[in-house]
């Protein structure tokens, strides 16, 4: 089974090769992201394997179908970048990796929260330059603070559990589909998002990016938050209206931000852009704030997660080819 793997880095190749024990799949590793210009590279392949920033819209899917592609294996949980209706129309099966390591993302989220609140990143740079002054490094305790979790799926629940059980924070949560595990994990639901926005000292985003959640953080929702709120987003960049966030950082309404994702990250992330001028002025402005800590969509990146991603992707491809479906199929709703 020949599979074209788009947007690959060495760590993807290593884990996919290791998981392909029986040689069932013949991988072609392609560094470029999938889009209308690169789709042609899938010629002569039965399937493709893509990640979060590959573009798999209707036009790309039509091209892939014309090339004979029948399977799309996402090596991630989110599928907002795939036009599922277009795929269904052309009988292309789409599968994802629903949970490769929610622990990896939850642990990273809490680390990011600590970094932003206690200013580890500033201290690191300062100490390396021989400056041991503590001025400007004042933080606050997470113990006893109210932390709002938006979205209590796998990652939100685990993040809340670490904060409730490990830090003794008051963890409140909002999700239109509450989880029966929340209480045991120490999370308390509020019935309205507005209540969470009003009460939280720190807000962490863990809902998927959909039409209904795009820009869930905007001028209006920020205005409802406490002055001095800290925001963390390890979910998807499109959940935050970046212009609104910049306005709130400039007024000080938002005290500090930790971001592992950015709404137009695909132009920069997963590549060495250090010798490139950043043409996206909004992104450049965001990076310029002393109180914004950003990483390049790294929250998932642990050995355990890569192994799980590769194993599930191989199983998805095997099952789709042999049975015409798999346990991790995604369909248009
Ligand atoms: P999940 O599907 O288990 O949970 C998502 C939860 O969000 C669900 O409980 C759902 O009911 C809830 N939700 C939907 N709409 C909502 C709304 N309007 N308000 C509040 N909650 C809402 O997903 P997960 O595995 O926990 O992952 C969460 C997100 O994390 C993914 O969608 C993905 O975008 C992101 N993610 C990021 C990384 C990374 O490396 N940064 C890695 C994996 C996943």
Coordinates of C-alpha atoms and ligand atoms in Angstrom, one line a residue:
X1 CA 0.0 0.0 0.0
X2 CA 1.7 3.2 -1.1
X3 CA 1.1 6.2 1.1
X4 CA 2.4 9.8 0.5
X5 CA 3.3 11.4 3.8
X6 CA 3.1 15.2 3.6
X7 CA 4.8 17.7 5.9
X8 CA 7.2 15.1 7.4
X9 CA 10.0 15.9 9.8
X10 CA 12.6 13.3 10.8
X11 CA 10.7 12.4 14.0
X12 CA 7.6 11.5 11.9
X13 CA 9.7 9.3 9.6
X14 CA 11.4 7.5 12.4
X15 CA 8.2 6.7 14.3
X16 CA 6.2 5.6 11.2
X17 CA 9.1 3.4 10.0
X18 CA 9.3 1.8 13.4
X19 CA 5.6 1.1 13.5
X20 CA 5.6 -0.4 10.0
X21 CA 6.9 -3.7 11.3
X22 CA 5.4 -5.9 8.7
X23 CA 6.2 -3.6 5.8
X24 CA 2.4 -3.4 4.9
X25 CA 2.9 0.2 3.9
X26 CA 5.4 1.7 1.5
X27 CA 5.8 5.3 2.6
X28 CA 7.0 8.2 0.4
X29 CA 8.1 11.0 2.8
X30 CA 7.5 14.5 1.5
X31 CA 8.7 17.6 3.4
X32 CA 6.2 20.0 1.8
X33 CA 2.8 20.5 3.2
X34 CA -0.2 19.3 1.2
X35 CA -1.9 22.0 -0.8
X36 CA -3.1 22.6 -4.3
X37 CA 0.4 23.0 -5.6
X38 CA 1.8 19.9 -3.9
X39 CA -1.1 17.5 -4.2
X40 CA 0.4 16.2 -7.5
X41 CA 3.1 14.5 -5.4
X42 CA 0.4 12.0 -4.3
X43 CA 0.2 10.6 -7.9
X44 CA 0.6 6.8 -7.9
X45 CA -0.3 6.5 -4.2
X46 CA -3.4 4.9 -2.7
X47 CA -3.5 7.2 0.2
X48 CA -2.0 10.2 1.9
X49 CA -1.0 10.9 5.5
X50 CA -1.3 14.5 6.7
X51 CA -1.0 16.6 9.9
X52 CA -2.6 19.8 11.3
X53 CA -1.4 22.4 8.8
X54 CA -1.8 20.5 5.6
X55 CA -4.5 22.0 3.4
X56 CA -7.1 19.4 2.4
X57 CA -10.0 21.5 1.1
X58 CA -12.5 20.5 -1.6
X59 CA -10.2 21.6 -4.4
X60 CA -7.3 19.5 -3.0
X61 CA -9.6 16.5 -2.4
X62 CA -10.8 16.7 -6.0
X63 CA -7.2 16.6 -7.2
X64 CA -6.3 13.7 -4.9
X65 CA -9.3 11.8 -6.1
X66 CA -8.4 12.3 -9.8
X67 CA -4.9 10.9 -8.9
X68 CA -6.5 7.8 -7.5
X69 CA -6.1 8.5 -3.8
X70 CA -8.7 6.6 -1.7
X71 CA -7.5 7.1 1.9
X72 CA -6.6 10.1 4.0
X73 CA -4.9 9.2 7.3
X74 CA -4.6 12.2 9.7
X75 CA -1.8 11.7 12.1
X76 CA -3.5 14.0 14.6
X77 CA -6.8 14.3 16.4
X78 CA -8.2 17.5 14.9
X79 CA -9.7 17.3 11.4
X80 CA -10.8 20.9 10.8
X81 CA -8.4 21.1 7.9
X82 CA -10.2 18.4 5.9
X83 CA -13.3 19.0 3.9
X84 CA -15.2 15.9 5.0
X85 CA -18.2 16.4 2.7
X86 CA -15.9 16.7 -0.3
X87 CA -14.1 13.5 0.7
X88 CA -17.4 11.6 1.3
X89 CA -18.7 12.7 -2.2
X90 CA -15.7 11.2 -3.8
X91 CA -15.7 8.0 -1.7
X92 CA -12.4 8.9 0.0
X93 CA -12.1 7.5 3.5
X94 CA -10.7 9.8 6.3
X95 CA -9.3 8.5 9.6
X96 CA -7.6 10.3 12.5
X97 CA -5.8 9.5 15.7
X98 CA -8.4 10.5 18.3
X99 CA -6.1 10.2 21.4
X100 CA -2.4 9.7 21.1
X101 CA -1.4 11.2 24.4
X102 CA -3.8 13.6 26.0
X103 CA -1.3 13.5 28.9
X104 CA 1.4 15.0 26.7
X105 CA -0.7 18.0 25.9
X106 CA -2.2 18.4 29.4
X107 CA 1.3 18.3 31.0
X108 CA 2.6 20.8 28.5
X109 CA -0.3 23.1 29.1
X110 CA 0.3 23.2 32.8
X111 CA 4.0 23.8 32.2
X112 CA 3.1 26.6 29.9
X113 CA 0.8 28.1 32.6
X114 CA 3.6 27.9 35.1
X115 CA 6.1 29.5 32.7
X116 CA 3.8 32.4 32.0
X117 CA 2.7 32.9 35.5
X118 CA 6.2 32.5 37.1
X119 CA 8.1 33.9 34.1
X120 CA 10.6 31.0 33.7
X121 CA 11.3 32.1 30.2
X122 CA 12.5 35.5 31.3
X123 CA 14.5 34.2 34.2
X124 CA 16.2 31.7 31.9
X125 CA 17.5 34.4 29.6
X126 CA 18.3 36.7 32.4
X127 CA 20.4 34.2 34.4
X128 CA 22.4 33.2 31.3
X129 CA 23.4 36.8 30.8
X130 CA 24.6 37.0 34.4
X131 CA 21.7 39.1 35.6
X132 CA 20.3 37.7 38.9
X133 CA 17.9 40.5 39.7
X134 CA 14.4 39.4 40.6
X135 CA 12.7 42.7 39.6
X136 CA 10.0 42.0 37.0
X137 CA 9.8 38.3 37.8
X138 CA 6.9 38.6 40.3
X139 CA 4.3 35.9 39.8
X140 CA 1.3 34.5 41.7
X141 CA 0.4 31.1 43.2
X142 CA -1.8 28.8 41.3
X143 CA -2.9 27.3 44.6
X144 CA -6.3 28.6 45.5
X145 CA -6.7 30.5 42.2
X146 CA -9.7 29.9 39.9
X147 CA -8.7 28.2 36.7
X148 CA -11.3 28.0 33.9
X149 CA -11.1 25.1 31.5
X150 CA -13.1 25.6 28.2
X151 CA -13.7 22.1 26.8
X152 CA -13.5 19.1 29.0
X153 CA -12.7 16.3 26.5
X154 CA -9.6 14.2 27.0
X155 CA -7.1 17.0 27.3
X156 CA -9.2 19.5 29.2
X157 CA -10.1 17.0 31.9
X158 CA -6.5 15.9 32.5
X159 CA -5.3 19.5 32.6
X160 CA -8.0 20.3 35.1
X161 CA -7.1 17.2 37.2
X162 CA -3.4 18.2 37.4
X163 CA -4.4 21.7 38.6
X164 CA -7.1 20.6 41.0
X165 CA -5.3 17.6 42.5
X166 CA -1.7 18.9 42.2
X167 CA -2.0 22.6 42.9
X168 CA -5.3 22.7 44.8
X169 CA -6.6 25.3 42.4
X170 CA -10.3 25.9 42.2
X171 CA -10.9 24.4 38.7
X172 CA -14.1 25.4 37.0
X173 CA -15.1 24.2 33.5
X174 CA -17.5 24.8 30.7
X175 CA -18.5 22.3 28.0
X176 CA -21.9 21.9 26.3
X177 CA -21.4 18.1 26.8
X178 CA -20.3 17.7 30.4
X179 CA -18.2 14.7 31.3
X180 CA -19.1 12.2 34.0
X181 CA -15.4 12.1 35.0
X182 CA -15.2 15.8 35.8
X183 CA -16.3 15.6 39.5
X184 CA -13.9 12.7 40.3
X185 CA -11.1 14.8 38.6
X186 CA -11.9 17.8 40.8
X187 CA -13.5 20.0 38.1
X188 CA -16.7 21.9 38.8
X189 CA -19.0 22.8 35.9
X190 CA -20.5 26.2 35.4
X191 CA -23.6 26.3 33.3
X192 CA -22.7 29.4 31.2
X193 CA -19.4 30.3 29.5
X194 CA -19.9 33.8 30.7
X195 CA -19.7 32.7 34.3
X196 CA -16.3 31.0 33.7
X197 CA -15.0 34.1 31.9
X198 CA -16.1 36.3 34.8
X199 CA -14.7 34.1 37.6
X200 CA -11.4 32.8 36.2
X201 CA -7.9 34.1 37.1
X202 CA -6.4 31.8 34.4
X203 CA -8.3 30.5 31.3
X204 CA -7.1 27.5 29.3
X205 CA -8.7 26.5 26.0
X206 CA -9.3 22.8 25.2
X207 CA -12.3 22.8 22.8
X208 CA -11.9 21.9 19.1
X209 CA -11.9 24.5 16.3
X210 CA -15.3 24.4 14.6
X211 CA -17.6 27.1 13.2
X212 CA -19.2 27.4 16.6
X213 CA -15.9 27.9 18.4
X214 CA -14.0 30.1 16.0
X215 CA -13.0 33.3 17.8
X216 CA -14.6 32.1 21.0
X217 CA -12.1 34.5 22.5
X218 CA -12.9 37.9 21.0
X219 CA -13.4 41.5 22.2
X220 CA -16.7 40.7 23.8
X221 CA -15.6 37.6 25.7
X222 CA -12.3 39.3 26.8
X223 CA -14.4 42.2 28.2
X224 CA -16.2 39.8 30.4
X225 CA -12.9 38.4 31.9
X226 CA -11.2 39.7 35.0
X227 CA -8.7 42.5 34.5
X228 CA -5.3 40.7 34.7
X229 CA -6.5 37.4 33.4
X230 CA -3.9 34.9 32.0
X231 CA -4.8 33.0 28.9
X232 CA -3.4 29.7 27.7
X233 CA -4.1 28.1 24.3
X234 CA -2.7 24.7 23.4
X235 CA -5.8 23.8 21.3
X236 CA -6.1 25.6 17.9
X237 CA -5.1 29.1 17.0
X238 CA -8.5 30.0 15.4
X239 CA -10.2 29.9 18.8
X240 CA -8.7 33.3 19.5
X241 CA -9.3 36.5 17.5
X242 CA -5.6 37.6 17.5
X243 CA -6.5 41.3 16.9
X244 CA -8.7 41.3 20.0
X245 CA -6.0 39.6 22.0
X246 CA -3.4 42.2 21.0
X247 CA -5.8 45.0 21.9
X248 CA -6.3 43.5 25.4
X249 CA -2.6 43.0 25.9
X250 CA -2.0 46.7 25.0
X251 CA -4.5 47.8 27.6
X252 CA -3.3 45.3 30.2
X253 CA -6.7 43.7 30.5
X254 CA -4.9 40.4 29.7
X255 CA -1.9 40.1 31.9
X256 CA 0.0 37.4 30.0
X257 CA -0.6 34.7 27.4
X258 CA 0.8 31.3 26.6
X259 CA 0.2 30.1 23.1
X260 CA 1.3 26.8 21.4
X261 CA -0.9 27.6 18.4
X262 CA -1.6 30.6 16.2
X263 CA -4.5 31.1 13.7
X264 CA -2.2 31.5 10.7
X265 CA 0.6 29.3 12.0
X266 CA 0.9 27.2 8.8
X267 CA 3.1 29.8 7.1
X268 CA 5.8 29.5 9.9
X269 CA 5.3 26.5 12.2
X270 CA 7.1 23.2 11.7
X271 CA 9.9 24.8 9.7
X272 CA 13.0 26.9 10.4
X273 CA 11.9 30.4 9.6
X274 CA 14.8 32.0 11.4
X275 CA 16.2 33.5 8.2
X276 CA 12.8 34.8 7.0
X277 CA 11.3 38.2 7.6
X278 CA 7.9 37.6 9.3
X279 CA 5.5 39.1 6.8
X280 CA 2.5 38.6 9.0
X281 CA 2.4 41.8 11.0
X282 CA -0.1 40.5 13.5
X283 CA 2.1 37.5 14.3
X284 CA 5.1 39.7 14.6
X285 CA 3.3 42.1 17.0
X286 CA 2.2 39.1 19.1
X287 CA 5.7 37.8 19.3
X288 CA 7.0 41.3 20.4
X289 CA 5.1 41.4 23.7
X290 CA 7.2 40.7 26.7
X291 CA 4.3 38.9 28.4
X292 CA 3.5 36.5 25.5
X293 CA 5.2 33.1 25.6
X294 CA 4.8 31.2 22.4
X295 CA 5.8 27.7 21.2
X296 CA 5.5 26.2 17.8
X297 CA 2.7 23.6 18.2
X298 CA 4.8 21.4 20.4
X299 CA 2.4 20.3 23.1
X300 CA 2.0 16.8 21.6
X301 CA 5.6 16.1 21.0
X302 CA 6.6 13.3 23.4
X303 CA 8.1 9.9 22.6
X304 CA 4.9 8.2 23.8
X305 CA 2.7 10.4 21.6
X306 CA 4.7 9.8 18.5
X307 CA 4.7 6.0 19.0
X308 CA 0.9 6.1 19.5
X309 CA 0.3 8.3 16.5
X310 CA 2.4 6.0 14.3
X311 CA 0.8 2.8 15.6
X312 CA -2.8 4.1 15.2
X313 CA -2.0 5.5 11.8
X314 CA -0.7 2.2 10.6
X315 CA -3.7 0.4 12.0
X316 CA -6.1 2.9 10.4
X317 CA -4.4 2.4 7.0
X318 CA -4.4 -1.4 7.3
X319 CA -8.1 -1.6 8.4
X320 CA -9.3 0.9 5.8
X321 CA -7.6 -1.0 3.0
X322 CA -8.6 -4.5 4.2
X323 CA -12.2 -3.8 5.5
X324 CA -13.2 -0.4 3.9
X325 CA -13.5 1.2 7.3
X326 CA -11.7 1.5 10.7
X327 CA -12.4 2.4 14.3
X328 CA -11.1 6.0 13.9
X329 CA -13.0 7.0 10.8
X330 CA -14.3 10.6 10.6
X331 CA -17.4 11.5 8.7
X332 CA -19.2 14.7 7.9
X333 CA -21.9 15.3 10.4
Ligands
LIG1 P1 -11.9 16.1 22.7 O1 -12.7 15.9 21.4 O2 -11.7 14.9 23.6 O3 -12.6 17.2 23.6 C1 -13.1 18.4 23.1 C2 -14.2 18.9 24.0 O4 -14.6 20.2 23.6 C3 -15.5 18.0 24.0 O5 -15.8 17.6 25.3 C4 -16.5 19.0 23.5 O6 -17.8 18.7 24.0 C5 -16.0 20.3 23.9 N1 -16.6 21.5 23.2 C6 -17.1 21.5 22.0 N2 -17.6 22.7 21.7 C7 -17.4 23.5 22.8 C8 -17.7 24.8 23.2 N3 -18.3 25.7 22.4 N4 -17.3 25.2 24.5 C9 -16.6 24.4 25.3 N5 -16.3 23.1 25.0 C10 -16.7 22.7 23.8 O7 -10.6 16.7 22.2 P2 -9.2 16.7 23.0 O8 -8.4 15.4 22.6 O9 -9.3 17.0 24.4 O10 -8.4 17.9 22.3 C11 -8.8 19.2 22.4 C12 -8.1 20.0 21.3 O11 -6.7 20.1 21.6 C13 -8.2 19.4 19.9 O12 -9.4 19.8 19.3 C14 -7.0 19.9 19.2 O13 -7.4 21.1 18.5 C15 -6.1 20.3 20.4 N6 -4.8 19.6 20.4 C16 -3.7 20.3 20.3 C17 -2.4 19.6 20.4 C18 -1.1 20.4 20.4 O14 -0.1 19.8 20.1 N7 -1.1 21.6 20.7 C19 -2.4 18.2 20.4 C20 -3.6 17.5 20.4 C21 -4.8 18.2 20.4

